[in-house]
Coordinates of C-alpha atoms in Angstrom, one line a residue:
M1 CA 29.5 14.5 -6.5
G2 CA 28.1 11.4 -4.5
F3 CA 25.5 8.9 -4.9
A4 CA 23.9 6.4 -2.3
R5 CA 20.8 4.3 -2.1
T6 CA 18.8 2.5 0.6
C7 CA 15.3 1.1 1.0
S8 CA 11.9 1.7 2.5
V9 CA 8.5 0.3 2.0
A10 CA 5.3 1.8 0.5
L11 CA 2.0 0.4 1.7
V12 CA -1.0 -0.2 -0.6
G13 CA -3.7 -1.2 1.7
V14 CA -2.1 -3.9 3.9
E15 CA 0.3 -5.0 1.3
G16 CA 3.8 -3.4 0.9
V17 CA 5.9 -2.7 -2.0
V18 CA 9.8 -2.3 -1.3
V19 CA 10.9 1.2 -2.6
E20 CA 14.6 2.1 -3.5
V21 CA 15.5 5.5 -2.1
Q22 CA 18.3 7.1 -4.2
A23 CA 20.2 10.3 -3.2
D24 CA 22.3 12.1 -5.9
L25 CA 24.6 15.1 -5.1
E26 CA 25.7 17.4 -8.1
A27 CA 27.7 20.7 -8.3
G28 CA 25.2 23.6 -8.6
V29 CA 22.8 25.8 -6.8
A30 CA 21.8 24.3 -3.5
A31 CA 18.3 22.7 -3.9
F32 CA 16.4 19.6 -2.8
T33 CA 14.4 18.0 -5.3
L34 CA 12.1 14.8 -4.4
V35 CA 10.7 12.7 -7.3
G36 CA 9.0 9.4 -7.5
L37 CA 5.1 10.1 -7.2
P38 CA 5.1 11.3 -3.6
D39 CA 2.0 12.7 -1.8
K40 CA 2.0 16.1 0.0
S41 CA 3.0 14.4 3.4
L42 CA 6.0 12.8 1.8
T43 CA 6.9 16.1 -0.1
E44 CA 7.0 17.8 3.1
S45 CA 9.9 15.5 4.3
R46 CA 12.4 17.8 2.5
D47 CA 12.0 20.3 5.4
R48 CA 11.8 17.7 8.1
V49 CA 14.9 15.8 6.8
R50 CA 17.0 18.9 6.4
A51 CA 16.2 20.2 10.0
A52 CA 16.7 16.7 11.4
I53 CA 20.0 16.3 9.9
V54 CA 21.3 19.8 11.0
N55 CA 20.0 19.3 14.6
S56 CA 21.8 15.9 14.6
D57 CA 25.2 17.6 14.3
A58 CA 25.6 16.6 10.8
E59 CA 26.5 18.9 7.9
W60 CA 23.7 19.6 5.2
P61 CA 25.4 19.3 1.8
Q62 CA 25.3 22.7 0.0
K63 CA 24.9 21.1 -3.5
K64 CA 22.2 20.2 -5.9
L65 CA 20.3 17.3 -4.2
T66 CA 18.0 14.9 -6.0
V67 CA 16.2 12.1 -4.1
G68 CA 14.2 9.6 -6.2
L69 CA 11.8 7.0 -5.0
S70 CA 11.8 3.8 -7.4
P71 CA 9.6 2.4 -8.8
A72 CA 8.1 5.8 -9.6
S73 CA 4.8 4.2 -10.9
V74 CA 3.9 3.2 -7.2
P75 CA 1.9 5.8 -5.3
K76 CA 3.9 6.7 -2.2
G77 CA 2.6 8.7 1.0
G78 CA 3.1 9.3 4.6
S79 CA 6.1 10.3 6.7
G80 CA 7.7 6.8 7.0
F81 CA 10.2 7.4 4.2
D82 CA 12.0 10.0 6.3
L83 CA 14.5 8.0 7.9
A84 CA 15.4 6.4 4.6
V85 CA 15.7 9.7 2.8
A86 CA 17.9 11.1 5.5
A87 CA 20.2 7.9 5.5
A88 CA 20.4 8.1 1.6
V89 CA 21.3 11.9 1.8
L90 CA 24.1 11.2 4.5
G91 CA 25.4 8.4 2.4
A92 CA 25.6 10.6 -0.8
A93 CA 27.4 13.4 1.4
E94 CA 29.8 10.5 2.6
R95 CA 28.9 11.1 6.3
I96 CA 27.9 7.3 6.3
D97 CA 29.5 4.7 4.1
P98 CA 27.0 4.1 1.1
R99 CA 27.7 0.4 1.1
V100 CA 26.5 0.0 4.8
I101 CA 23.1 1.3 4.0
A102 CA 22.5 -0.2 0.6
D103 CA 20.7 -3.4 1.8
L104 CA 19.1 -1.7 4.8
V105 CA 15.2 -1.1 5.0
L106 CA 14.5 1.9 7.0
I107 CA 10.9 3.0 8.3
G108 CA 10.4 6.0 10.5
E109 CA 9.3 9.6 10.6
L110 CA 11.8 12.3 11.5
G111 CA 11.0 15.2 14.1
L112 CA 12.8 18.5 13.4
D113 CA 15.1 17.8 16.4
G114 CA 16.2 14.5 14.8
R115 CA 14.0 12.2 16.9
V116 CA 12.6 9.2 15.2
R117 CA 8.8 9.0 15.6
P118 CA 6.7 5.8 15.1
V119 CA 4.6 5.3 12.2
R120 CA 1.5 3.1 11.4
G121 CA 1.8 -0.1 9.3
V122 CA 5.3 -1.3 10.5
L123 CA 4.4 -4.9 10.6
P124 CA 3.0 -5.2 7.0
A125 CA 6.0 -3.1 5.8
V126 CA 8.6 -5.5 7.5
L127 CA 6.6 -8.4 6.2
A128 CA 7.0 -7.0 2.6
A129 CA 10.6 -6.4 3.2
A130 CA 11.1 -10.0 4.4
D131 CA 9.2 -11.4 1.4
A132 CA 11.5 -9.3 -0.9
G133 CA 14.6 -11.0 0.6
Y134 CA 15.7 -8.1 2.9
R135 CA 17.0 -9.4 6.3
Q136 CA 17.9 -6.0 8.2
V137 CA 15.4 -3.3 9.0
V138 CA 15.6 0.0 11.0
V139 CA 12.4 1.1 12.7
P140 CA 11.4 3.5 15.7
E141 CA 12.2 2.1 18.9
Q142 CA 8.5 2.1 20.1
T143 CA 7.6 -0.2 17.2
A144 CA 10.6 -2.6 17.4
G145 CA 8.4 -5.1 19.1
E146 CA 5.9 -5.2 16.2
A147 CA 8.6 -5.5 13.7
S148 CA 10.2 -8.3 15.5
L149 CA 7.2 -10.5 15.1
V150 CA 8.5 -11.3 11.6
P151 CA 10.8 -14.3 11.6
G152 CA 14.2 -14.1 10.0
V153 CA 14.7 -10.4 10.3
S154 CA 17.2 -8.7 12.3
V155 CA 15.5 -5.4 13.8
L156 CA 17.3 -2.3 15.0
G157 CA 15.0 0.2 17.0
V158 CA 16.4 3.6 17.2
R159 CA 15.3 6.7 19.2
S160 CA 16.9 9.4 17.2
L161 CA 18.9 9.9 14.0
R162 CA 22.0 10.6 16.1
Q163 CA 21.8 7.0 17.3
L164 CA 21.5 5.7 13.7
I165 CA 24.4 7.6 12.5
A166 CA 26.4 6.3 15.3
V167 CA 25.5 2.7 14.9
L168 CA 26.3 2.9 11.1
T169 CA 29.7 4.6 11.6
D170 CA 30.8 2.5 14.6
E171 CA 30.9 5.6 16.8
P172 CA 29.6 5.8 20.6
V173 CA 25.9 5.5 20.6
P174 CA 24.5 8.6 22.4
H175 CA 22.0 8.1 25.1
E176 CA 18.6 9.6 24.4
E177 CA 16.5 10.3 27.4
P178 CA 13.2 8.6 27.3
T179 CA 10.0 10.3 28.4
E180 CA 9.7 10.9 32.0
E181 CA 7.6 8.3 33.8
G182 CA 4.1 9.5 34.3
R183 CA 4.2 12.0 31.5
P184 CA 2.4 11.2 28.2
D185 CA 4.7 10.1 25.3
A186 CA 4.0 12.4 22.4
M187 CA 6.0 10.1 20.1
L188 CA 3.1 7.6 20.2
A189 CA 0.7 10.1 18.7
G190 CA 1.5 8.8 15.1
L191 CA 0.4 5.3 16.0
L192 CA -3.2 5.9 17.3
V193 CA -5.6 7.7 14.9
P194 CA -8.7 9.0 16.8
G195 CA -11.9 7.8 15.1
A196 CA -10.1 5.3 12.9
G197 CA -11.4 2.3 14.8
I198 CA -15.1 2.6 13.7
G199 CA -16.4 1.1 16.7
T200 CA -13.8 -1.6 17.0
G201 CA -12.3 -3.0 20.2
L202 CA -10.0 -5.8 20.9
A203 CA -11.8 -8.6 22.5
A204 CA -10.8 -9.1 26.1
D205 CA -9.8 -12.3 27.7
P206 CA -12.8 -14.5 28.7
A207 CA -11.8 -14.2 32.2
D208 CA -12.1 -10.4 32.2
G209 CA -14.8 -9.8 29.5
P210 CA -18.6 -10.1 29.8
D211 CA -19.8 -13.6 30.9
L212 CA -22.3 -15.5 29.0
A213 CA -23.8 -16.7 32.3
D214 CA -25.1 -12.9 32.7
V215 CA -27.8 -13.6 29.9
A216 CA -31.0 -14.7 31.4
G217 CA -33.0 -17.4 29.5
Q218 CA -32.6 -17.3 25.6
H219 CA -31.6 -21.0 25.5
G220 CA -32.4 -21.1 21.6
A221 CA -30.2 -18.0 21.1
R222 CA -27.3 -19.3 23.2
R223 CA -27.3 -22.6 21.2
A224 CA -27.2 -20.6 18.0
L225 CA -24.3 -18.4 19.5
E226 CA -22.4 -21.6 20.3
V227 CA -23.0 -23.1 16.8
A228 CA -21.8 -19.8 15.2
A229 CA -18.6 -19.8 17.1
A230 CA -17.8 -23.4 16.5
G231 CA -18.2 -23.1 12.7
N232 CA -17.8 -19.3 12.0
H233 CA -21.4 -19.2 10.8
H234 CA -23.1 -15.8 10.2
L235 CA -25.9 -15.2 12.6
L236 CA -29.1 -13.1 12.7
L237 CA -30.7 -12.4 16.0
S238 CA -34.3 -11.0 15.9
G239 CA -36.7 -10.1 18.6
P240 CA -38.2 -7.3 20.7
P241 CA -36.0 -4.6 22.6
G242 CA -34.7 -5.9 25.8
A243 CA -34.5 -9.4 24.9
G244 CA -30.8 -9.6 25.1
K245 CA -29.6 -9.6 21.6
T246 CA -26.7 -7.0 22.1
M247 CA -25.8 -8.8 25.3
L248 CA -25.4 -12.2 23.4
A249 CA -23.5 -10.5 20.4
E250 CA -21.1 -8.8 22.9
R251 CA -20.2 -12.2 24.4
L252 CA -19.7 -13.9 21.1
P253 CA -16.0 -12.9 20.8
G254 CA -15.2 -14.3 24.3
I255 CA -16.2 -18.0 23.2
L256 CA -14.3 -17.9 20.0
P257 CA -10.8 -19.7 20.3
P258 CA -7.6 -17.6 20.4
L259 CA -6.1 -16.7 17.0
T260 CA -3.5 -18.9 15.5
R261 CA 0.1 -17.3 14.9
Q262 CA -0.8 -16.7 11.2
E263 CA -4.2 -15.2 11.9
S264 CA -2.7 -12.9 14.7
L265 CA -0.2 -11.5 12.1
E266 CA -3.1 -10.8 9.6
V267 CA -5.2 -9.1 12.2
T268 CA -2.2 -7.1 13.6
A269 CA -1.3 -5.9 10.1
V270 CA -4.7 -4.6 9.5
H271 CA -4.9 -2.9 12.9
S272 CA -1.5 -1.3 12.5
V273 CA -2.3 0.3 9.1
A274 CA -5.5 1.5 10.5
G275 CA -3.9 3.1 13.5
I276 CA -5.8 1.3 16.2
L277 CA -2.9 -1.1 17.5
P278 CA -2.7 -0.4 21.2
P279 CA 0.9 0.6 22.2
G280 CA 2.7 -2.1 24.2
E281 CA 0.7 -4.9 22.5
P282 CA 2.4 -5.6 19.3
L283 CA 0.5 -8.9 18.5
V284 CA -3.3 -9.3 18.6
R285 CA -4.1 -12.8 20.1
R286 CA -7.8 -12.4 20.7
A287 CA -10.6 -12.2 18.0
P288 CA -11.4 -8.6 17.2
Y289 CA -15.0 -7.1 17.8
C290 CA -16.3 -4.4 15.5
A291 CA -19.7 -2.6 16.1
P292 CA -20.2 0.3 13.8
H293 CA -23.3 2.6 14.4
H294 CA -26.1 2.1 12.0
S295 CA -25.4 5.6 10.6
A296 CA -22.1 4.2 9.1
T297 CA -21.7 4.8 5.5
M298 CA -20.8 2.1 2.9
Q299 CA -17.2 3.3 2.7
S300 CA -16.7 3.1 6.4
L301 CA -17.9 -0.5 6.3
V302 CA -15.9 -1.8 3.2
G303 CA -13.1 0.8 3.2
G304 CA -12.5 4.1 1.5
G305 CA -11.2 7.5 2.0
N306 CA -9.1 10.1 0.2
G307 CA -6.3 8.8 -1.9
L308 CA -5.7 5.1 -1.6
P309 CA -8.5 3.3 0.3
R310 CA -8.1 2.6 4.0
P311 CA -9.5 -0.5 5.9
G312 CA -13.2 -0.4 6.8
A313 CA -15.1 -2.1 9.5
V314 CA -15.2 -5.4 7.5
S315 CA -11.3 -5.5 7.5
L316 CA -11.1 -4.4 11.2
A317 CA -13.3 -7.2 12.0
H318 CA -11.1 -9.7 10.1
R319 CA -11.0 -13.2 11.9
G320 CA -13.3 -11.7 14.4
V321 CA -16.9 -10.5 14.8
L322 CA -18.7 -7.8 12.9
F323 CA -21.9 -6.8 14.9
L324 CA -24.5 -4.7 13.2
D325 CA -27.1 -3.6 15.9
E326 CA -30.4 -2.4 14.6
A327 CA -29.4 -3.9 11.3
P328 CA -32.6 -2.7 9.4
E329 CA -31.6 0.9 10.2
F330 CA -28.4 0.6 8.1
S331 CA -28.7 2.0 4.6
G332 CA -29.4 -0.6 1.8
K333 CA -26.1 0.1 -0.1
A334 CA -24.2 -0.4 3.0
L335 CA -25.8 -3.7 3.8
D336 CA -25.6 -5.1 0.4
A337 CA -22.0 -4.2 0.0
L338 CA -21.4 -6.9 2.6
R339 CA -22.6 -9.6 0.2
Q340 CA -19.4 -10.0 -1.8
P341 CA -16.9 -10.1 1.2
L342 CA -19.1 -12.6 3.0
E343 CA -18.5 -15.0 0.1
S344 CA -15.0 -14.3 -0.7
G345 CA -13.3 -13.4 2.7
H346 CA -11.9 -10.2 1.1
V347 CA -12.9 -6.9 -0.4
V348 CA -11.5 -5.0 -3.4
V349 CA -11.8 -1.3 -3.2
A350 CA -11.2 0.6 -6.4
R351 CA -10.6 4.4 -6.4
A352 CA -9.0 6.9 -8.7
A353 CA -5.6 6.7 -6.7
G354 CA -5.5 2.8 -7.0
V355 CA -7.1 -0.5 -6.4
V356 CA -6.6 -2.1 -2.9
R357 CA -7.4 -5.7 -1.9
L358 CA -8.2 -6.0 2.0
P359 CA -8.9 -9.0 4.0
A360 CA -12.4 -9.4 5.3
R361 CA -13.0 -12.9 6.6
F362 CA -15.3 -12.2 9.6
L363 CA -18.3 -13.6 11.4
L364 CA -21.4 -11.4 10.7
T365 CA -23.8 -11.1 13.6
L366 CA -27.0 -9.0 13.0
A367 CA -29.6 -7.9 15.5
A368 CA -33.0 -6.8 14.3
N369 CA -36.4 -5.6 15.9
P370 CA -39.6 -7.2 14.4
C371 CA -41.0 -3.7 13.5
P372 CA -40.0 0.0 13.9
C373 CA -41.6 0.1 17.5
G374 CA -40.3 -3.4 18.4
R375 CA -43.5 -4.8 19.9
H376 CA -44.9 -6.6 16.9
T377 CA -44.3 -10.2 18.4
L378 CA -45.2 -9.3 21.9
H379 CA -48.8 -10.2 22.9
G380 CA -50.7 -7.4 24.3
A381 CA -47.9 -4.9 23.9
G382 CA -50.0 -2.5 21.7
C383 CA -48.0 -2.6 18.5
E384 CA -49.7 0.1 16.2
C385 CA -47.3 -0.4 13.2
P386 CA -49.4 -1.1 10.0
T387 CA -48.8 -4.3 8.3
S388 CA -47.3 -2.5 5.2
L389 CA -44.9 -0.7 7.4
I390 CA -43.8 -4.0 9.1
R391 CA -43.3 -5.6 5.8
R392 CA -41.2 -2.8 4.4
Y393 CA -39.1 -2.6 7.7
Q394 CA -38.3 -6.2 7.5
A395 CA -37.5 -6.1 3.9
R396 CA -34.7 -3.8 4.5
L397 CA -32.5 -6.8 5.1
S398 CA -32.5 -8.0 1.5
G399 CA -33.0 -11.6 0.4
P400 CA -29.6 -12.2 -1.1
L401 CA -27.9 -10.8 2.2
L402 CA -30.1 -13.1 4.5
D403 CA -29.4 -16.1 2.1
R404 CA -25.8 -15.7 3.1
V405 CA -26.7 -15.9 6.9
D406 CA -26.7 -19.3 8.2
L407 CA -28.5 -19.0 11.6
R408 CA -31.7 -17.2 12.1
V409 CA -32.8 -17.1 15.7
E410 CA -35.9 -15.5 17.4
A411 CA -34.7 -14.1 20.6
E412 CA -37.7 -14.4 23.0
P413 CA -38.8 -12.0 25.6
V414 CA -37.2 -12.7 28.8
T415 CA -39.9 -14.3 31.3
R416 CA -40.1 -13.5 35.1
S417 CA -38.9 -16.8 36.1
D418 CA -35.7 -16.6 34.0
L419 CA -34.9 -13.1 35.1
L420 CA -35.4 -13.6 38.9
A421 CA -34.5 -17.2 39.2
Q422 CA -32.0 -18.0 41.9
G423 CA -29.1 -20.1 40.9
G424 CA -30.6 -20.6 37.5
R425 CA -27.8 -19.1 35.5
G426 CA -26.7 -20.4 32.3
E427 CA -23.3 -21.9 31.3
S428 CA -20.3 -19.5 31.6
T429 CA -18.3 -18.1 28.7
T430 CA -15.4 -20.4 29.8
T431 CA -17.5 -23.6 29.7
V432 CA -18.9 -22.8 26.3
A433 CA -15.5 -21.7 24.9
D434 CA -14.1 -25.1 25.8
R435 CA -16.8 -26.9 24.0
V436 CA -16.3 -24.6 20.9
R437 CA -12.6 -25.3 21.1
E438 CA -13.1 -29.1 21.1
A439 CA -15.5 -28.8 18.0
R440 CA -13.0 -26.8 16.0
D441 CA -10.3 -29.2 16.8
R442 CA -12.6 -32.0 15.3
A443 CA -13.2 -30.0 12.2
A444 CA -9.4 -29.1 11.9
T445 CA -8.5 -32.7 12.2
R446 CA -11.0 -33.7 9.4
L447 CA -9.9 -30.8 7.1
A448 CA -6.1 -31.3 8.0
D449 CA -5.1 -31.9 4.3
T450 CA -7.4 -29.2 2.9
P451 CA -7.1 -25.4 2.6
W452 CA -10.0 -24.9 4.9
T453 CA -10.0 -24.8 8.8
V454 CA -13.6 -24.3 9.7
N455 CA -16.9 -25.7 8.4
S456 CA -18.3 -22.5 7.0
E457 CA -15.3 -22.3 4.6
V458 CA -15.9 -25.8 3.0
P459 CA -17.3 -25.6 -0.7
G460 CA -20.7 -27.0 -1.3
H461 CA -19.4 -29.4 -3.8
E462 CA -17.2 -31.0 -1.3
L463 CA -19.9 -31.3 1.2
R464 CA -22.2 -33.1 -1.3
T465 CA -19.4 -35.5 -2.6
R466 CA -16.5 -35.8 -0.1
Y467 CA -17.9 -35.1 3.2
T468 CA -21.3 -36.9 3.1
V469 CA -24.0 -36.9 5.9
A470 CA -25.6 -40.1 7.0
P471 CA -28.0 -41.9 4.6
G472 CA -31.5 -40.4 4.7
A473 CA -30.4 -37.5 6.8
L474 CA -31.3 -35.0 4.0
A475 CA -34.9 -36.0 3.5
A476 CA -36.3 -32.8 5.3
A477 CA -33.7 -30.6 3.4
E478 CA -34.8 -32.2 0.0
R479 CA -38.5 -31.4 0.9
D480 CA -37.8 -27.8 1.7
I481 CA -35.9 -27.4 -1.7
E482 CA -39.0 -28.9 -3.6
R483 CA -41.2 -26.4 -1.7
G484 CA -39.0 -23.6 -2.6
M485 CA -38.2 -22.9 1.0
L486 CA -34.4 -23.5 0.5
T487 CA -32.0 -22.5 -2.3
A488 CA -29.0 -24.3 -3.5
R489 CA -26.8 -21.9 -1.5
G490 CA -29.0 -22.5 1.3
L491 CA -28.7 -26.3 1.2
D492 CA -24.7 -25.8 1.3
R493 CA -25.1 -23.7 4.2
V494 CA -27.4 -26.1 6.1
L495 CA -24.8 -28.9 5.4
R496 CA -22.0 -26.7 6.8
V497 CA -24.0 -26.0 9.9
A498 CA -25.0 -29.8 10.2
W499 CA -21.2 -30.7 10.3
T500 CA -20.8 -28.0 13.1
V501 CA -23.7 -29.4 15.0
A502 CA -22.1 -32.8 14.6
D503 CA -18.7 -31.6 15.8
L504 CA -20.4 -30.2 19.0
A505 CA -22.2 -33.4 19.7
G506 CA -19.1 -35.6 18.9
H507 CA -20.6 -37.4 15.9
D508 CA -18.4 -38.8 13.1
R509 CA -20.9 -37.2 10.5
P510 CA -24.2 -35.5 10.7
D511 CA -27.3 -37.7 11.2
T512 CA -31.1 -36.8 10.7
R513 CA -31.2 -34.9 14.1
D514 CA -28.0 -32.8 13.4
V515 CA -29.5 -31.9 9.8
G516 CA -32.8 -31.1 11.4
L517 CA -31.2 -28.8 13.9
A518 CA -29.4 -27.1 11.2
L519 CA -32.7 -26.6 9.3
E520 CA -34.3 -25.2 12.1
L521 CA -31.7 -22.7 12.8
R522 CA -31.6 -21.8 9.2
T523 CA -35.2 -21.5 8.5
G524 CA -36.7 -20.8 12.0
I525 CA -39.2 -23.5 11.7
A526 CA -39.2 -26.2 14.6
R527 CA -38.2 -29.6 13.5
G528 CA -38.9 -31.4 16.7
V529 CA -35.3 -30.9 17.8
A530 CA -34.9 -30.6 21.5
A531 CA -34.1 -27.1 22.7
A532 CA -31.1 -28.2 24.8
G533 CA -27.7 -26.8 23.8
A534 CA -26.0 -28.3 20.7
G535 CA -23.2 -29.5 22.8
D536 CA -25.4 -31.3 25.3
R537 CA -26.7 -34.1 22.9
S538 CA -24.8 -37.3 22.8

């Protein structure tokens, strides 16, 4: 009789729970029992592990074998437990010293030939192991770079079960031939899930991505884009088709600053779990960009799926941009589901299999036409939409949702002079990105001793008491509150935008013009503020 134990990690959303894998051998009829609340894919590991051990030139124990996954109350799924189960079985059979694997965390899927295949979610799994005090992990060789992002953890990447056995028994490590150059690596199939991205893509470097200088005209919308990036404020672009709303939104990630180390780890963990982390790029450094189609369901936006919920578009856009083109065409339930994560920065999804908390701190950008045909605001364009239809179309964006949008800008039709002007291109993405970075640095310096990093995160109470504007600067905002044009939440958001405008202009605190521009961007009503870019004012 023999007993051995080792560890692996069960993922619940993007959070991990360390699981102890125990193997017990007893005299009796040869059988393999797996207990501990496994799902179907984990139950099938019995056949994968048996074949992998036999094909790795190790002897399969002809005894009654019981493998337990503890704690038994935590749902466990996926093939990432294969490597830990195989190590525990070999330890119980005394092929491996049980003491060697007792404090190891093993993550990986086994092929029938004994090769170790990569699995999704390695980074959050290793983070959970490190938080639990484990310092040695074994992962598939293809994901060793991802696991090495966690500081203070020793990572061993293996290509096969034979290599793992050799390392743990101090035997010569066999050489496993990698995939021939030029041939597709079938081992990477477990990392990328077709269709799991829901319209997401990692933002390209500003030097390689779409340039803001390609957008003709749209001075007011460009100014709003800069303010949105500098303070992480939500943005609504409305206007006729062809005005450039989508072009502007696609260029927004390019002017956002690179992610910090902590933000990169958060984004990488989500993308790893979702199966959209590009091979060879273990760390996401640029803000992600997610643009789901308007037919997307509520579950695809906030998270869902069979069993434990998986990350939705709001989580895939964490620390980046969530762009909803043709926003009124989205279902009302899907749009209203965004209201809570817009306030809290996370989403809690409850299903029968469990409750999952997923990060969802994103910059929401909406694009909408003025009416179903899109020609309502164009003079002489022949819009025949009835007034009642226009009203119903615009009401698809509910008041509570729009109350959470800081900036509402009208994208005007592009004029002939703007479109055909020679040498009249606007500022490039690099120029605007530099100004955004400087504004964010000013905000970070001011908020250094607080839990907030950008102006959009500062609570309203702090804005009214600790970070006050110049005397008399709120006169126009107070009048709007009295007229019912501005809510209490709206005032807080105006103050946040005013601080961002002040940071772009280099002011110590918002003055009357800064607040006036913030009100203009919030309400769409001109306040006599110059149409120049926010960063151009002294």
